[in-house]
Amino acid sequence: DAGITQSPRHKVTETGTPVTLRCHQTENHRYMYWYRQDPGHGLRLIHYSYGVKDTDKGEVSDGYSVSRSKTEDFLLTLESATSSQTSVYFCAISEQGTGANVLTFGAGSRLTVL
Amino acid sequence: AQSVTQLDSHVSVSEGTPVLLRCNYSSSYSPSLFWYVQHPNKGLQLLLKYTSAATLVKGINGFEAEFKKSETSFHLTKPSAHMSDAAEYFCVVSGGGTYKYIFGTGTRLKVLA
């Protein structure tokens, strides 16, 4: 998956517990994104980053926070997981954020909240 | 604001027959448009992209798409379906100085033997 690693790939957790998903890239791309994929909804943007310590909200950001302390790492945290956050989470990177640049995706992280 | 609508949630074709997956977009700016494919339990792979060059865009695995501004469409086609084309396909719009890529809800393609 072109220099993008997501971890963990699978996680089962209980309601109310904190969860952190990690996205690591070796491409030195400036832009990083977290999406969630749910049946019937396609992919929806949670948060994105346009540089170290520069992040912004997407369309479904409630209940999620992110951090980017290094170019290569973008962390997604669920402070208190809920069953509605059961989903497949994809990290993506883009060299530039002009919209003409291709998004490259990681393999995904499947999260189940019981 | 930008949006994208995939007109069919499911499409079934017989192997060897043409494929048409429909996508309409809305954008206040000159858009960039993409098609991605996702095979079962896999990540997303870029099929092709349009970024204001030629309106007929050729992608991988024999797929192509035509940008029609008058119809605000970017339909994906392939002359002859193969069993390996069975997957989910996503139309994506971006552009206008935004960092955001907006996904359609996906079209699941089934290829019948």
PDB file of C-alpha atoms in Angstrom:
ATOM      1  CA  ASP A   1       0.000   0.000   0.000  1.00  0.00           C
ATOM      2  CA  ALA A   2       2.546   2.544  -1.253  1.00  0.00           C
ATOM      3  CA  GLY A   3       4.279   3.512   1.989  1.00  0.00           C
ATOM      4  CA  ILE A   4       1.237   3.845   4.242  1.00  0.00           C
ATOM      5  CA  THR A   5       0.846   1.626   7.265  1.00  0.00           C
ATOM      6  CA  GLN A   6      -2.211   1.582   9.499  1.00  0.00           C
ATOM      7  CA  SER A   7      -2.226  -0.012  12.930  1.00  0.00           C
ATOM      8  CA  PRO A   8      -3.898  -1.896  14.349  1.00  0.00           C
ATOM      9  CA  ARG A   9      -5.574  -3.548  11.384  1.00  0.00           C
ATOM     10  CA  HIS A  10      -8.281  -5.049  13.546  1.00  0.00           C
ATOM     11  CA  LYS A  11      -9.481  -4.076  16.997  1.00  0.00           C
ATOM     12  CA  VAL A  12     -12.385  -5.059  19.190  1.00  0.00           C
ATOM     13  CA  THR A  13     -13.079  -2.855  22.170  1.00  0.00           C
ATOM     14  CA  GLU A  14     -15.834  -2.040  24.618  1.00  0.00           C
ATOM     15  CA  THR A  15     -18.040   1.018  24.825  1.00  0.00           C
ATOM     16  CA  GLY A  16     -16.447   3.818  26.795  1.00  0.00           C
ATOM     17  CA  THR A  17     -12.828   2.811  26.279  1.00  0.00           C
ATOM     18  CA  PRO A  18     -10.315   5.042  24.497  1.00  0.00           C
ATOM     19  CA  VAL A  19      -8.940   3.892  21.161  1.00  0.00           C
ATOM     20  CA  THR A  20      -6.081   5.249  19.071  1.00  0.00           C
ATOM     21  CA  LEU A  21      -5.490   4.349  15.457  1.00  0.00           C
ATOM     22  CA  ARG A  22      -2.159   5.147  13.875  1.00  0.00           C
ATOM     23  CA  CYS A  23      -1.285   6.048  10.325  1.00  0.00           C
ATOM     24  CA  HIS A  24       2.372   6.051   9.339  1.00  0.00           C
ATOM     25  CA  GLN A  25       3.675   7.155   5.933  1.00  0.00           C
ATOM     26  CA  THR A  26       7.108   6.993   4.375  1.00  0.00           C
ATOM     27  CA  GLU A  27       6.280   9.242   1.396  1.00  0.00           C
ATOM     28  CA  ASN A  28       6.922  12.570   3.151  1.00  0.00           C
ATOM     29  CA  HIS A  29       3.560  13.831   1.902  1.00  0.00           C
ATOM     30  CA  ARG A  30       2.212  16.958   3.553  1.00  0.00           C
ATOM     31  CA  TYR A  31      -1.484  16.075   3.586  1.00  0.00           C
ATOM     32  CA  MET A  32      -3.016  13.247   5.576  1.00  0.00           C
ATOM     33  CA  TYR A  33      -6.641  12.252   6.011  1.00  0.00           C
ATOM     34  CA  TRP A  34      -8.788   9.979   8.133  1.00  0.00           C
ATOM     35  CA  TYR A  35     -11.975   8.569   6.610  1.00  0.00           C
ATOM     36  CA  ARG A  36     -14.531   6.131   7.883  1.00  0.00           C
ATOM     37  CA  GLN A  37     -16.353   3.737   5.585  1.00  0.00           C
ATOM     38  CA  ASP A  38     -19.866   2.517   6.337  1.00  0.00           C
ATOM     39  CA  PRO A  39     -22.319   0.687   4.076  1.00  0.00           C
ATOM     40  CA  GLY A  40     -24.482   3.103   2.130  1.00  0.00           C
ATOM     41  CA  HIS A  41     -22.363   6.101   3.059  1.00  0.00           C
ATOM     42  CA  GLY A  42     -19.208   5.657   1.048  1.00  0.00           C
ATOM     43  CA  LEU A  43     -16.198   7.256   2.696  1.00  0.00           C
ATOM     44  CA  ARG A  44     -16.719  10.234   4.972  1.00  0.00           C
ATOM     45  CA  LEU A  45     -13.968  12.561   6.075  1.00  0.00           C
ATOM     46  CA  ILE A  46     -13.312  12.668   9.819  1.00  0.00           C
ATOM     47  CA  HIS A  47     -10.257  14.933  10.086  1.00  0.00           C
ATOM     48  CA  TYR A  48      -7.400  15.971   7.896  1.00  0.00           C
ATOM     49  CA  SER A  49      -3.976  17.500   8.337  1.00  0.00           C
ATOM     50  CA  TYR A  50      -2.118  19.935   6.111  1.00  0.00           C
ATOM     51  CA  GLY A  51       1.112  19.914   8.056  1.00  0.00           C
ATOM     52  CA  VAL A  52       2.709  19.147  11.396  1.00  0.00           C
ATOM     53  CA  LYS A  53       0.362  20.344  14.132  1.00  0.00           C
ATOM     54  CA  ASP A  54      -2.054  21.661  11.478  1.00  0.00           C
ATOM     55  CA  THR A  55      -5.351  19.820  11.461  1.00  0.00           C
ATOM     56  CA  ASP A  56      -8.973  20.537  10.654  1.00  0.00           C
ATOM     57  CA  LYS A  57     -12.356  18.887  10.966  1.00  0.00           C
ATOM     58  CA  GLY A  58     -14.175  16.943   8.325  1.00  0.00           C
ATOM     59  CA  GLU A  59     -17.874  16.198   8.005  1.00  0.00           C
ATOM     60  CA  VAL A  60     -18.092  13.563  10.788  1.00  0.00           C
ATOM     61  CA  SER A  61     -15.605  14.786  13.385  1.00  0.00           C
ATOM     62  CA  ASP A  62     -17.769  14.538  16.527  1.00  0.00           C
ATOM     63  CA  GLY A  63     -16.282  12.054  18.979  1.00  0.00           C
ATOM     64  CA  TYR A  64     -12.887  12.014  17.287  1.00  0.00           C
ATOM     65  CA  SER A  65      -9.654  13.898  17.788  1.00  0.00           C
ATOM     66  CA  VAL A  66      -6.388  13.803  15.868  1.00  0.00           C
ATOM     67  CA  SER A  67      -2.782  14.707  16.352  1.00  0.00           C
ATOM     68  CA  ARG A  68       0.176  15.110  14.055  1.00  0.00           C
ATOM     69  CA  SER A  69       3.463  15.736  15.815  1.00  0.00           C
ATOM     70  CA  LYS A  70       5.605  14.432  12.953  1.00  0.00           C
ATOM     71  CA  THR A  71       5.179  14.509   9.194  1.00  0.00           C
ATOM     72  CA  GLU A  72       5.005  10.748   9.010  1.00  0.00           C
ATOM     73  CA  ASP A  73       2.434  10.041  11.731  1.00  0.00           C
ATOM     74  CA  PHE A  74      -1.240  10.949  11.980  1.00  0.00           C
ATOM     75  CA  LEU A  75      -3.142   9.596  14.979  1.00  0.00           C
ATOM     76  CA  LEU A  76      -6.904   9.259  15.287  1.00  0.00           C
ATOM     77  CA  THR A  77      -8.280   8.989  18.830  1.00  0.00           C
ATOM     78  CA  LEU A  78     -11.701   7.999  20.009  1.00  0.00           C
ATOM     79  CA  GLU A  79     -11.755   9.348  23.563  1.00  0.00           C
ATOM     80  CA  SER A  80     -14.696   7.179  24.610  1.00  0.00           C
ATOM     81  CA  ALA A  81     -15.710   4.704  21.953  1.00  0.00           C
ATOM     82  CA  THR A  82     -19.386   4.160  21.136  1.00  0.00           C
ATOM     83  CA  SER A  83     -21.089   1.456  19.092  1.00  0.00           C
ATOM     84  CA  SER A  84     -21.829   4.014  16.359  1.00  0.00           C
ATOM     85  CA  GLN A  85     -18.080   4.262  15.798  1.00  0.00           C
ATOM     86  CA  THR A  86     -17.887   0.648  14.679  1.00  0.00           C
ATOM     87  CA  SER A  87     -16.533   1.075  11.190  1.00  0.00           C
ATOM     88  CA  VAL A  88     -13.610   0.607   8.860  1.00  0.00           C
ATOM     89  CA  TYR A  89     -11.174   3.491   9.091  1.00  0.00           C
ATOM     90  CA  PHE A  90      -8.928   4.479   6.222  1.00  0.00           C
ATOM     91  CA  CYS A  91      -5.951   6.759   6.275  1.00  0.00           C
ATOM     92  CA  ALA A  92      -4.984   8.538   3.056  1.00  0.00           C
ATOM     93  CA  ILE A  93      -2.151  10.803   1.984  1.00  0.00           C
ATOM     94  CA  SER A  94      -1.709  13.387  -0.729  1.00  0.00           C
ATOM     95  CA  GLU A  95       1.400  15.162  -1.864  1.00  0.00           C
ATOM     96  CA  GLN A  96      -0.384  18.475  -2.259  1.00  0.00           C
ATOM     97  CA  GLY A  97      -3.814  19.583  -1.203  1.00  0.00           C
ATOM     98  CA  THR A  98      -4.892  21.245  -4.405  1.00  0.00           C
ATOM     99  CA  GLY A  99      -7.487  18.591  -5.130  1.00  0.00           C
ATOM    100  CA  ALA A 100      -5.825  17.593  -8.365  1.00  0.00           C
ATOM    101  CA  ASN A 101      -3.501  15.307  -6.520  1.00  0.00           C
ATOM    102  CA  VAL A 102      -4.231  11.666  -6.030  1.00  0.00           C
ATOM    103  CA  LEU A 103      -5.225  10.277  -2.661  1.00  0.00           C
ATOM    104  CA  THR A 104      -3.308   7.149  -1.749  1.00  0.00           C
ATOM    105  CA  PHE A 105      -4.912   4.893   0.830  1.00  0.00           C
ATOM    106  CA  GLY A 106      -3.765   2.579   3.542  1.00  0.00           C
ATOM    107  CA  ALA A 107      -5.185  -0.914   3.954  1.00  0.00           C
ATOM    108  CA  GLY A 108      -7.735   0.123   6.571  1.00  0.00           C
ATOM    109  CA  SER A 109      -8.377  -0.540  10.251  1.00  0.00           C
ATOM    110  CA  ARG A 110     -11.511  -2.430  11.209  1.00  0.00           C
ATOM    111  CA  LEU A 111     -12.843  -1.303  14.585  1.00  0.00           C
ATOM    112  CA  THR A 112     -15.643  -3.051  16.437  1.00  0.00           C
ATOM    113  CA  VAL A 113     -17.104  -1.407  19.530  1.00  0.00           C
ATOM    114  CA  LEU A 114     -19.188  -3.758  21.650  1.00  0.00           C
TER     115      LEU A 114
ATOM    116  CA  ALA B   1     -19.960  23.396  -2.044  1.00  0.00           C
ATOM    117  CA  GLN B   2     -19.173  20.155  -3.788  1.00  0.00           C
ATOM    118  CA  SER B   3     -21.071  16.908  -3.958  1.00  0.00           C
ATOM    119  CA  VAL B   4     -21.157  13.739  -5.961  1.00  0.00           C
ATOM    120  CA  THR B   5     -24.008  11.332  -6.694  1.00  0.00           C
ATOM    121  CA  GLN B   6     -23.573   7.790  -7.867  1.00  0.00           C
ATOM    122  CA  LEU B   7     -26.827   6.947  -9.527  1.00  0.00           C
ATOM    123  CA  ASP B   8     -26.778   3.171  -9.001  1.00  0.00           C
ATOM    124  CA  SER B   9     -25.908   1.400  -5.771  1.00  0.00           C
ATOM    125  CA  HIS B  10     -25.689  -1.978  -7.537  1.00  0.00           C
ATOM    126  CA  VAL B  11     -24.973  -2.914 -11.147  1.00  0.00           C
ATOM    127  CA  SER B  12     -24.937  -6.455 -12.561  1.00  0.00           C
ATOM    128  CA  VAL B  13     -23.473  -7.309 -15.959  1.00  0.00           C
ATOM    129  CA  SER B  14     -22.549 -10.515 -17.717  1.00  0.00           C
ATOM    130  CA  GLU B  15     -18.918 -11.264 -18.380  1.00  0.00           C
ATOM    131  CA  GLY B  16     -17.885  -9.846 -21.742  1.00  0.00           C
ATOM    132  CA  THR B  17     -20.601  -7.176 -21.853  1.00  0.00           C
ATOM    133  CA  PRO B  18     -20.071  -3.420 -21.404  1.00  0.00           C
ATOM    134  CA  VAL B  19     -19.933  -1.735 -18.022  1.00  0.00           C
ATOM    135  CA  LEU B  20     -21.461   1.675 -17.269  1.00  0.00           C
ATOM    136  CA  LEU B  21     -21.239   3.183 -13.787  1.00  0.00           C
ATOM    137  CA  ARG B  22     -22.852   6.593 -13.519  1.00  0.00           C
ATOM    138  CA  CYS B  23     -21.641   9.600 -11.563  1.00  0.00           C
ATOM    139  CA  ASN B  24     -22.984  13.151 -11.424  1.00  0.00           C
ATOM    140  CA  TYR B  25     -21.192  15.919  -9.612  1.00  0.00           C
ATOM    141  CA  SER B  26     -21.859  19.392  -8.325  1.00  0.00           C
ATOM    142  CA  SER B  27     -19.105  21.931  -7.918  1.00  0.00           C
ATOM    143  CA  SER B  28     -18.812  25.698  -7.777  1.00  0.00           C
ATOM    144  CA  TYR B  29     -15.304  25.413  -9.175  1.00  0.00           C
ATOM    145  CA  SER B  30     -13.584  23.560 -11.959  1.00  0.00           C
ATOM    146  CA  PRO B  31     -13.511  20.131 -10.392  1.00  0.00           C
ATOM    147  CA  SER B  32     -10.996  17.360 -10.246  1.00  0.00           C
ATOM    148  CA  LEU B  33     -12.739  14.013 -10.550  1.00  0.00           C
ATOM    149  CA  PHE B  34     -11.548  10.526  -9.727  1.00  0.00           C
ATOM    150  CA  TRP B  35     -12.739   6.961  -9.817  1.00  0.00           C
ATOM    151  CA  TYR B  36     -11.466   4.516  -7.201  1.00  0.00           C
ATOM    152  CA  VAL B  37     -12.034   0.780  -6.971  1.00  0.00           C
ATOM    153  CA  GLN B  38     -12.204  -1.323  -3.831  1.00  0.00           C
ATOM    154  CA  HIS B  39     -12.019  -5.084  -4.038  1.00  0.00           C
ATOM    155  CA  PRO B  40     -13.487  -7.065  -1.120  1.00  0.00           C
ATOM    156  CA  ASN B  41     -11.633  -6.477   2.142  1.00  0.00           C
ATOM    157  CA  LYS B  42      -9.043  -4.340   0.405  1.00  0.00           C
ATOM    158  CA  GLY B  43      -8.060  -0.697   0.372  1.00  0.00           C
ATOM    159  CA  LEU B  44      -8.941   1.748  -2.374  1.00  0.00           C
ATOM    160  CA  GLN B  45      -7.030   1.911  -5.626  1.00  0.00           C
ATOM    161  CA  LEU B  46      -7.075   4.763  -8.126  1.00  0.00           C
ATOM    162  CA  LEU B  47      -8.603   3.839 -11.497  1.00  0.00           C
ATOM    163  CA  LEU B  48      -8.327   7.201 -13.220  1.00  0.00           C
ATOM    164  CA  LYS B  49      -8.499  10.951 -12.712  1.00  0.00           C
ATOM    165  CA  TYR B  50      -9.657  14.040 -14.569  1.00  0.00           C
ATOM    166  CA  THR B  51      -7.917  17.343 -13.875  1.00  0.00           C
ATOM    167  CA  SER B  52      -9.016  19.690 -16.691  1.00  0.00           C
ATOM    168  CA  ALA B  53      -6.917  18.190 -19.450  1.00  0.00           C
ATOM    169  CA  ALA B  54      -8.497  15.785 -21.977  1.00  0.00           C
ATOM    170  CA  THR B  55     -12.178  15.137 -21.285  1.00  0.00           C
ATOM    171  CA  LEU B  56     -11.848  11.440 -22.111  1.00  0.00           C
ATOM    172  CA  VAL B  57      -9.663   9.855 -19.486  1.00  0.00           C
ATOM    173  CA  LYS B  58      -8.182   6.394 -19.744  1.00  0.00           C
ATOM    174  CA  GLY B  59      -7.392   4.423 -16.643  1.00  0.00           C
ATOM    175  CA  ILE B  60      -6.103   1.063 -15.613  1.00  0.00           C
ATOM    176  CA  ASN B  61      -7.578  -2.316 -16.558  1.00  0.00           C
ATOM    177  CA  GLY B  62      -9.377  -0.966 -19.632  1.00  0.00           C
ATOM    178  CA  PHE B  63     -11.592   1.528 -17.805  1.00  0.00           C
ATOM    179  CA  GLU B  64     -12.235   5.032 -19.080  1.00  0.00           C
ATOM    180  CA  ALA B  65     -14.426   7.974 -18.130  1.00  0.00           C
ATOM    181  CA  GLU B  66     -15.673  11.035 -19.962  1.00  0.00           C
ATOM    182  CA  PHE B  67     -16.022  14.434 -18.330  1.00  0.00           C
ATOM    183  CA  LYS B  68     -19.157  16.185 -19.585  1.00  0.00           C
ATOM    184  CA  LYS B  69     -19.456  19.650 -18.139  1.00  0.00           C
ATOM    185  CA  SER B  70     -22.857  20.362 -19.713  1.00  0.00           C
ATOM    186  CA  GLU B  71     -24.283  17.264 -18.049  1.00  0.00           C
ATOM    187  CA  THR B  72     -22.132  17.508 -14.878  1.00  0.00           C
ATOM    188  CA  SER B  73     -21.330  13.852 -15.331  1.00  0.00           C
ATOM    189  CA  PHE B  74     -18.266  11.644 -15.129  1.00  0.00           C
ATOM    190  CA  HIS B  75     -19.471   8.160 -16.015  1.00  0.00           C
ATOM    191  CA  LEU B  76     -17.118   5.174 -15.883  1.00  0.00           C
ATOM    192  CA  THR B  77     -17.158   2.658 -18.730  1.00  0.00           C
ATOM    193  CA  LYS B  78     -15.433  -0.491 -19.866  1.00  0.00           C
ATOM    194  CA  PRO B  79     -16.145  -2.250 -23.165  1.00  0.00           C
ATOM    195  CA  SER B  80     -16.021  -5.794 -21.837  1.00  0.00           C
ATOM    196  CA  ALA B  81     -16.434  -6.848 -18.214  1.00  0.00           C
ATOM    197  CA  HIS B  82     -14.168  -9.414 -16.628  1.00  0.00           C
ATOM    198  CA  MET B  83     -14.863 -11.445 -13.526  1.00  0.00           C
ATOM    199  CA  SER B  84     -12.014  -9.644 -11.772  1.00  0.00           C
ATOM    200  CA  ASP B  85     -13.882  -6.326 -12.179  1.00  0.00           C
ATOM    201  CA  ALA B  86     -16.360  -7.327  -9.480  1.00  0.00           C
ATOM    202  CA  ALA B  87     -15.778  -4.719  -6.781  1.00  0.00           C
ATOM    203  CA  GLU B  88     -17.118  -1.479  -5.362  1.00  0.00           C
ATOM    204  CA  TYR B  89     -16.434   1.706  -7.284  1.00  0.00           C
ATOM    205  CA  PHE B  90     -16.332   5.216  -5.881  1.00  0.00           C
ATOM    206  CA  CYS B  91     -16.611   8.511  -7.719  1.00  0.00           C
ATOM    207  CA  VAL B  92     -14.759  11.387  -6.015  1.00  0.00           C
ATOM    208  CA  VAL B  93     -14.806  15.150  -6.554  1.00  0.00           C
ATOM    209  CA  SER B  94     -12.346  17.730  -5.338  1.00  0.00           C
ATOM    210  CA  GLY B  95     -10.952  21.102  -6.300  1.00  0.00           C
ATOM    211  CA  GLY B  96     -11.574  24.788  -5.798  1.00  0.00           C
ATOM    212  CA  GLY B  97      -8.610  25.228  -3.500  1.00  0.00           C
ATOM    213  CA  THR B  98     -10.025  22.865  -0.937  1.00  0.00           C
ATOM    214  CA  TYR B  99      -8.099  20.051   0.631  1.00  0.00           C
ATOM    215  CA  LYS B 100     -11.202  17.928   0.751  1.00  0.00           C
ATOM    216  CA  TYR B 101     -12.114  14.986  -1.418  1.00  0.00           C
ATOM    217  CA  ILE B 102     -15.840  14.171  -1.456  1.00  0.00           C
ATOM    218  CA  PHE B 103     -16.820  10.554  -2.069  1.00  0.00           C
ATOM    219  CA  GLY B 104     -19.959   9.152  -3.596  1.00  0.00           C
ATOM    220  CA  THR B 105     -21.775   6.366  -1.792  1.00  0.00           C
ATOM    221  CA  GLY B 106     -20.361   3.725  -4.113  1.00  0.00           C
ATOM    222  CA  THR B 107     -21.588   1.338  -6.806  1.00  0.00           C
ATOM    223  CA  ARG B 108     -21.166  -2.370  -6.289  1.00  0.00           C
ATOM    224  CA  LEU B 109     -20.454  -4.114  -9.582  1.00  0.00           C
ATOM    225  CA  LYS B 110     -21.370  -7.761  -9.932  1.00  0.00           C
ATOM    226  CA  VAL B 111     -20.100  -9.710 -12.930  1.00  0.00           C
ATOM    227  CA  LEU B 112     -22.060 -12.808 -13.876  1.00  0.00           C
ATOM    228  CA  ALA B 113     -20.423 -15.785 -15.560  1.00  0.00           C
TER     229      ALA B 113
END
